[in-house]
Structure formats: C-alpha cells, structure tokens
Amino acid sequence: QKEVEQNSGPLSVPEGAIASLNCTYSDRVSQSFFWYRQYSGKSPELIMSIYSNGDKEDGRFTAQLNKASQYVSLLIRDSQPSDSATYLCAVRTGMTTDSWGKFQFGAGTQVVVTP
Amino acid sequence: EAGVVQSPRYKIIEKKQPVAFWCNPISGHNTLYWYRQNLGQGPELLIRYENEEAVDDSQLPKDRFSAERLKGVDSTLKIQPAELGDSAVYLCASSLDSDRFPVGTEAFFGQGTRLTVV
C-alpha cells in the first residue's frame, strides 16, 4: 500500500465549475499536509498547506482535512483553463522527537479544465 | 528572496558516464531534499538532510548514487555510473524547520534537472 494515494485522473472539469480532488494517507501520526500544483515540464509549486482538521480557504482554493479518516481534499472553485495541471498531495510522515519527517507525495491527479 | 536554485537544467549523458547535480537551497533553510520524478509519477525521496546530517537515505541506491551537503548549505548529488533507468527529473527542495513549529513546514522546489541517459 502506498503511503499517499490519489486518483490519477484525468479529471475533466468545465470552466467555472468546482474541481474536487481527494487524497488518503496511511501514516496515522502525520501532522502536516500540502497540495502542490505542477504544470507539465515544471517543478511542483506549493498552493496550500493545512495542519488542523476542518477547512482552510485561500482564494479559489479550499483544503479540507479529516485526520480520523486519514483524508485530505482540495476544492478549486470557478475553475479556469489556467488551473489545468497535475495536483500533488504531500504528507509529512515519520515525524519523531528528533526529526521533522519527510514529505511523501502521491502520484498526482491531472486536472483538465475545458472552456 | 531567491528560491531554490539547481544546475544544470538539462543533462544528456551516455550510460556508464558520471553526472553531478548541484542545489543551493533558500537562504536559512535547514532541511534539504533530493527527489527523483519519473514521468506521470509523484516525486520519490532519495535523501533528506537536516543541516549537514543525512537523516534519511533509505531510498538512495548507494551502489551508484552519492550525495553531500557540506557546511549545511549547498548540496551535490552524484550518479556514477549512470544507467538508462536513471533518466528522470531530479528535484531539490528545502524547508525551514524549527522547534517552534514542530509539525513541520512546507517545502519549496527548485526548477529541477532533467537527466537523459542514452
């Protein structure tokens, strides 16, 4: 079982609609959760971080975290063609009293926003 | 503020040749990561440094890969000899971690080095 799992997609979303991306993780003691956007041929770019259960909103993006269910999601409202990219879920795992832990990434969900 | 800087951006080498990648993290960032990303997959951790100490190198193929982070700043990743299967994008990332924020902060990526082994 992979530590971080995402649906690979592609997720096709009409322009102006809401894109919903899901991610599950296996390490119960994980405390830090991130969403990165990666355009084709580019490196990952951080778009959201979330550390507590509940919702966190930043512009058109909303991250949701449920630690009991080991689930984190990303909503993109009013989707634009420029949102077409691969979205990577990252979880900071393996944290101990002596180490901050490593980033584990899912394989990413490709989002395609159609005009 | 300058971001994570990597060089070279592209490298094409013949198999069995050596290759090295360089990374300069964001100023003051104490944690540095090297990842490898194959097409259609997420980044896979190769090695993680906290300051100058390699705290996680369990996924580094030590028979051919080596890394160093002298003085806890710049880092170099080397492959010798390269194999066809090493063709990938090699990403460096850094984060600022502190006891004041024990859950761990976000990581920022460099532009990556695209390696092609022929």
mmCIF file of C-alpha atoms in Angstrom, chain A residues 35-74:
data_model
loop_
_atom_site.group_PDB
_atom_site.id
_atom_site.type_symbol
_atom_site.label_atom_id
_atom_site.label_comp_id
_atom_site.label_asym_id
_atom_site.label_seq_id
_atom_site.Cartn_x
_atom_site.Cartn_y
_atom_site.Cartn_z
ATOM 1 C CA TRP A 35 -1.167 20.491 -2.021
ATOM 2 C CA TYR A 36 1.219 21.267 -4.852
ATOM 3 C CA ARG A 37 0.392 22.197 -8.426
ATOM 4 C CA GLN A 38 2.684 21.006 -11.202
ATOM 5 C CA TYR A 39 2.411 22.231 -14.750
ATOM 6 C CA SER A 40 3.793 19.998 -17.474
ATOM 7 C CA GLY A 41 7.577 20.264 -17.590
ATOM 8 C CA LYS A 42 7.729 22.406 -14.461
ATOM 9 C CA SER A 43 8.520 21.728 -10.826
ATOM 10 C CA PRO A 44 5.892 21.443 -8.064
ATOM 11 C CA GLU A 45 4.566 24.726 -6.688
ATOM 12 C CA LEU A 46 3.007 24.925 -3.222
ATOM 13 C CA ILE A 47 -0.592 26.136 -3.252
ATOM 14 C CA MET A 48 -1.988 25.099 0.146
ATOM 15 C CA SER A 49 -0.877 23.768 3.490
ATOM 16 C CA ILE A 50 -3.181 22.512 6.238
ATOM 17 C CA TYR A 51 -2.376 21.267 9.716
ATOM 18 C CA SER A 52 -5.691 21.095 11.614
ATOM 19 C CA ASN A 53 -8.957 19.284 10.993
ATOM 20 C CA GLY A 54 -11.505 21.282 9.060
ATOM 21 C CA ASP A 55 -11.417 23.633 6.114
ATOM 22 C CA LYS A 56 -8.855 26.208 5.057
ATOM 23 C CA GLU A 57 -9.663 28.649 2.283
ATOM 24 C CA ASP A 58 -7.260 30.666 0.139
ATOM 25 C CA GLY A 59 -8.837 32.475 -2.768
ATOM 26 C CA ARG A 60 -10.474 29.921 -5.054
ATOM 27 C CA PHE A 61 -8.824 27.014 -3.227
ATOM 28 C CA THR A 62 -10.182 25.192 -0.171
ATOM 29 C CA ALA A 63 -8.297 22.404 1.555
ATOM 30 C CA GLN A 64 -10.157 20.021 3.846
ATOM 31 C CA LEU A 65 -8.554 17.724 6.404
ATOM 32 C CA ASN A 66 -10.035 14.832 8.359
ATOM 33 C CA LYS A 67 -7.331 13.121 10.395
ATOM 34 C CA ALA A 68 -9.694 10.485 11.804
ATOM 35 C CA SER A 69 -10.459 9.310 8.280
ATOM 36 C CA GLN A 70 -6.878 9.985 7.093
ATOM 37 C CA TYR A 71 -8.262 12.045 4.276
ATOM 38 C CA VAL A 72 -7.365 15.397 2.757
ATOM 39 C CA SER A 73 -9.056 17.084 -0.182
ATOM 40 C CA LEU A 74 -8.722 20.150 -2.369
#
